[in-house]
């Protein structure tokens, strides 16, 4: 029994409480320090799954493609993230649909703070935190190049800040929808990179990713405006109450604070869109330059073929004199008169 209790501490989410409802009692969860033990266990699980995907899928594909070192590293990164994002999108979509967060958008801010979480919501957040924390030691295990480490560290830090912030500030419902939109765009991007590494002439999936990216950015910005601008200011409990998990909803009564937050959100989304537009313009410029270079090469080849010297059918030159094929002179000899 002692071993079982210790095992449950690592495997199952802790801090379960019985919440009375109209139909009876419902078991829900809140967060605490014991969550760190559960996250540690799932970090080890994530490392094992990472190694399995690398060994039995990505390495076999890499041996067939014969990629360079730079492409090999990017291929491994995109392959791992495609597996993770695909699993997370399916799982997150199942959670938000079954919990009714999509069918009832008002539930994103109603009854805030959302201190008590269903089992699947809390377990999803714990696994997400475990995955992005496991990505830190994987930078060493995968022998990532020094030039790539700052970019990947910045990405990991942003994801951890978003997920941990939503979890600790009781904004888990809003965080789930935002993660679903972000993971959906990232899934198409890394799928496009995998297809590009296998066939460099195939960039159609990048166009699909561009459309999905723009649509998800618009939905993200709309969701921020809806929740921060109109939802949270209408919450009944507007007093600062850390014990109940109400950390900052009272601040949204102040229109200056609310507009400042929305301005920061809009500026951040604008910077993301600017980088996206810059990336697309550079990609199109490279594509048209490649097409024009191919046309020039084809034109040069055809010109060379047209300007090749024609071979003479009769005779050849020897010491500056034209000789016939039988060695005699092509000139007609004059016959001497007898």
PDB file of N, CA, C and O in Angstrom, residues 215-241:
ATOM      1  N   UNK A 215      -5.267  32.662 -40.664  1.00  0.00           N
ATOM      2  CA  UNK A 215      -6.587  32.430 -40.061  1.00  0.00           C
ATOM      3  C   UNK A 215      -6.466  32.253 -38.546  1.00  0.00           C
ATOM      4  O   UNK A 215      -7.246  32.830 -37.772  1.00  0.00           O
ATOM      5  N   UNK A 216      -5.471  31.485 -38.092  1.00  0.00           N
ATOM      6  CA  UNK A 216      -5.315  31.272 -36.650  1.00  0.00           C
ATOM      7  C   UNK A 216      -4.899  32.562 -35.935  1.00  0.00           C
ATOM      8  O   UNK A 216      -5.315  32.808 -34.802  1.00  0.00           O
ATOM      9  N   UNK A 217      -4.091  33.407 -36.590  1.00  0.00           N
ATOM     10  CA  UNK A 217      -3.737  34.702 -35.977  1.00  0.00           C
ATOM     11  C   UNK A 217      -4.975  35.574 -35.804  1.00  0.00           C
ATOM     12  O   UNK A 217      -5.137  36.254 -34.779  1.00  0.00           O
ATOM     13  N   UNK A 218      -5.846  35.581 -36.806  1.00  0.00           N
ATOM     14  CA  UNK A 218      -7.070  36.386 -36.711  1.00  0.00           C
ATOM     15  C   UNK A 218      -7.974  35.860 -35.591  1.00  0.00           C
ATOM     16  O   UNK A 218      -8.542  36.646 -34.817  1.00  0.00           O
ATOM     17  N   UNK A 219      -8.105  34.540 -35.493  1.00  0.00           N
ATOM     18  CA  UNK A 219      -8.913  33.962 -34.420  1.00  0.00           C
ATOM     19  C   UNK A 219      -8.298  34.255 -33.056  1.00  0.00           C
ATOM     20  O   UNK A 219      -9.017  34.523 -32.089  1.00  0.00           O
ATOM     21  N   UNK A 220      -6.972  34.190 -32.963  1.00  0.00           N
ATOM     22  CA  UNK A 220      -6.296  34.474 -31.692  1.00  0.00           C
ATOM     23  C   UNK A 220      -6.540  35.904 -31.243  1.00  0.00           C
ATOM     24  O   UNK A 220      -6.864  36.168 -30.076  1.00  0.00           O
ATOM     25  N   UNK A 221      -6.390  36.846 -32.165  1.00  0.00           N
ATOM     26  CA  UNK A 221      -6.603  38.251 -31.828  1.00  0.00           C
ATOM     27  C   UNK A 221      -8.058  38.512 -31.452  1.00  0.00           C
ATOM     28  O   UNK A 221      -8.341  39.231 -30.479  1.00  0.00           O
ATOM     29  N   UNK A 222      -8.983  37.904 -32.184  1.00  0.00           N
ATOM     30  CA  UNK A 222     -10.413  38.059 -31.859  1.00  0.00           C
ATOM     31  C   UNK A 222     -10.732  37.497 -30.479  1.00  0.00           C
ATOM     32  O   UNK A 222     -11.507  38.084 -29.711  1.00  0.00           O
ATOM     33  N   UNK A 223     -10.109  36.363 -30.160  1.00  0.00           N
ATOM     34  CA  UNK A 223     -10.353  35.739 -28.859  1.00  0.00           C
ATOM     35  C   UNK A 223      -9.827  36.593 -27.723  1.00  0.00           C
ATOM     36  O   UNK A 223     -10.484  36.742 -26.678  1.00  0.00           O
ATOM     37  N   UNK A 224      -8.645  37.180 -27.901  1.00  0.00           N
ATOM     38  CA  UNK A 224      -8.107  38.081 -26.875  1.00  0.00           C
ATOM     39  C   UNK A 224      -9.043  39.270 -26.646  1.00  0.00           C
ATOM     40  O   UNK A 224      -9.326  39.649 -25.501  1.00  0.00           O
ATOM     41  N   UNK A 225      -9.503  39.874 -27.724  1.00  0.00           N
ATOM     42  CA  UNK A 225     -10.385  41.040 -27.596  1.00  0.00           C
ATOM     43  C   UNK A 225     -11.691  40.648 -26.922  1.00  0.00           C
ATOM     44  O   UNK A 225     -12.218  41.373 -26.062  1.00  0.00           O
ATOM     45  N   UNK A 226     -12.218  39.477 -27.274  1.00  0.00           N
ATOM     46  CA  UNK A 226     -13.487  39.027 -26.700  1.00  0.00           C
ATOM     47  C   UNK A 226     -13.374  38.769 -25.204  1.00  0.00           C
ATOM     48  O   UNK A 226     -14.225  39.207 -24.414  1.00  0.00           O
ATOM     49  N   UNK A 227     -12.309  38.059 -24.803  1.00  0.00           N
ATOM     50  CA  UNK A 227     -12.168  37.666 -23.396  1.00  0.00           C
ATOM     51  C   UNK A 227     -11.686  38.831 -22.540  1.00  0.00           C
ATOM     52  O   UNK A 227     -12.260  39.121 -21.481  1.00  0.00           O
ATOM     53  N   UNK A 228     -10.627  39.511 -22.987  1.00  0.00           N
ATOM     54  CA  UNK A 228     -10.047  40.583 -22.173  1.00  0.00           C
ATOM     55  C   UNK A 228     -10.881  41.859 -22.252  1.00  0.00           C
ATOM     56  O   UNK A 228     -11.068  42.563 -21.255  1.00  0.00           O
ATOM     57  N   UNK A 229     -11.377  42.176 -23.462  1.00  0.00           N
ATOM     58  CA  UNK A 229     -12.098  43.431 -23.627  1.00  0.00           C
ATOM     59  C   UNK A 229     -13.537  43.392 -23.149  1.00  0.00           C
ATOM     60  O   UNK A 229     -14.058  44.402 -22.661  1.00  0.00           O
ATOM     61  N   UNK A 230     -14.189  42.227 -23.271  1.00  0.00           N
ATOM     62  CA  UNK A 230     -15.620  42.166 -22.957  1.00  0.00           C
ATOM     63  C   UNK A 230     -15.976  41.124 -21.894  1.00  0.00           C
ATOM     64  O   UNK A 230     -16.961  41.286 -21.185  1.00  0.00           O
ATOM     65  N   UNK A 231     -15.194  40.042 -21.787  1.00  0.00           N
ATOM     66  CA  UNK A 231     -15.562  38.961 -20.886  1.00  0.00           C
ATOM     67  C   UNK A 231     -15.170  39.178 -19.443  1.00  0.00           C
ATOM     68  O   UNK A 231     -16.023  39.249 -18.548  1.00  0.00           O
ATOM     69  N   UNK A 232     -13.864  39.293 -19.196  1.00  0.00           N
ATOM     70  CA  UNK A 232     -13.381  39.425 -17.824  1.00  0.00           C
ATOM     71  C   UNK A 232     -13.882  40.673 -17.105  1.00  0.00           C
ATOM     72  O   UNK A 232     -14.095  40.631 -15.883  1.00  0.00           O
ATOM     73  N   UNK A 233     -14.103  41.827 -17.775  1.00  0.00           N
ATOM     74  CA  UNK A 233     -14.652  42.978 -17.038  1.00  0.00           C
ATOM     75  C   UNK A 233     -16.051  42.749 -16.495  1.00  0.00           C
ATOM     76  O   UNK A 233     -16.486  43.478 -15.602  1.00  0.00           O
ATOM     77  N   UNK A 234     -16.765  41.730 -16.998  1.00  0.00           N
ATOM     78  CA  UNK A 234     -18.125  41.464 -16.536  1.00  0.00           C
ATOM     79  C   UNK A 234     -18.186  40.402 -15.443  1.00  0.00           C
ATOM     80  O   UNK A 234     -19.273  40.005 -15.026  1.00  0.00           O
ATOM     81  N   UNK A 235     -17.029  39.923 -14.997  1.00  0.00           N
ATOM     82  CA  UNK A 235     -17.019  38.914 -13.933  1.00  0.00           C
ATOM     83  C   UNK A 235     -17.575  39.518 -12.656  1.00  0.00           C
ATOM     84  O   UNK A 235     -17.256  40.665 -12.291  1.00  0.00           O
ATOM     85  N   UNK A 236     -18.402  38.748 -11.957  1.00  0.00           N
ATOM     86  CA  UNK A 236     -19.056  39.262 -10.742  1.00  0.00           C
ATOM     87  C   UNK A 236     -18.047  39.567  -9.650  1.00  0.00           C
ATOM     88  O   UNK A 236     -18.069  40.628  -9.030  1.00  0.00           O
ATOM     89  N   UNK A 237     -17.134  38.632  -9.376  1.00  0.00           N
ATOM     90  CA  UNK A 237     -16.154  38.817  -8.309  1.00  0.00           C
ATOM     91  C   UNK A 237     -14.955  39.583  -8.863  1.00  0.00           C
ATOM     92  O   UNK A 237     -14.117  39.030  -9.569  1.00  0.00           O
ATOM     93  N   UNK A 238     -14.870  40.884  -8.557  1.00  0.00           N
ATOM     94  CA  UNK A 238     -13.819  41.733  -9.077  1.00  0.00           C
ATOM     95  C   UNK A 238     -12.781  42.108  -8.021  1.00  0.00           C
ATOM     96  O   UNK A 238     -11.895  42.901  -8.288  1.00  0.00           O
ATOM     97  N   UNK A 239     -12.863  41.523  -6.833  1.00  0.00           N
ATOM     98  CA  UNK A 239     -11.927  41.862  -5.762  1.00  0.00           C
ATOM     99  C   UNK A 239     -10.702  40.948  -5.831  1.00  0.00           C
ATOM    100  O   UNK A 239     -10.789  39.789  -6.239  1.00  0.00           O
ATOM    101  N   UNK A 240      -9.555  41.488  -5.435  1.00  0.00           N
ATOM    102  CA  UNK A 240      -8.333  40.699  -5.384  1.00  0.00           C
ATOM    103  C   UNK A 240      -8.458  39.669  -4.269  1.00  0.00           C
ATOM    104  O   UNK A 240      -8.625  40.011  -3.098  1.00  0.00           O
ATOM    105  N   UNK A 241      -8.381  38.385  -4.630  1.00  0.00           N
ATOM    106  CA  UNK A 241      -8.548  37.308  -3.664  1.00  0.00           C
ATOM    107  C   UNK A 241      -7.638  36.143  -4.068  1.00  0.00           C
ATOM    108  O   UNK A 241      -8.092  35.192  -4.709  1.00  0.00           O
TER     109      UNK A 241
END
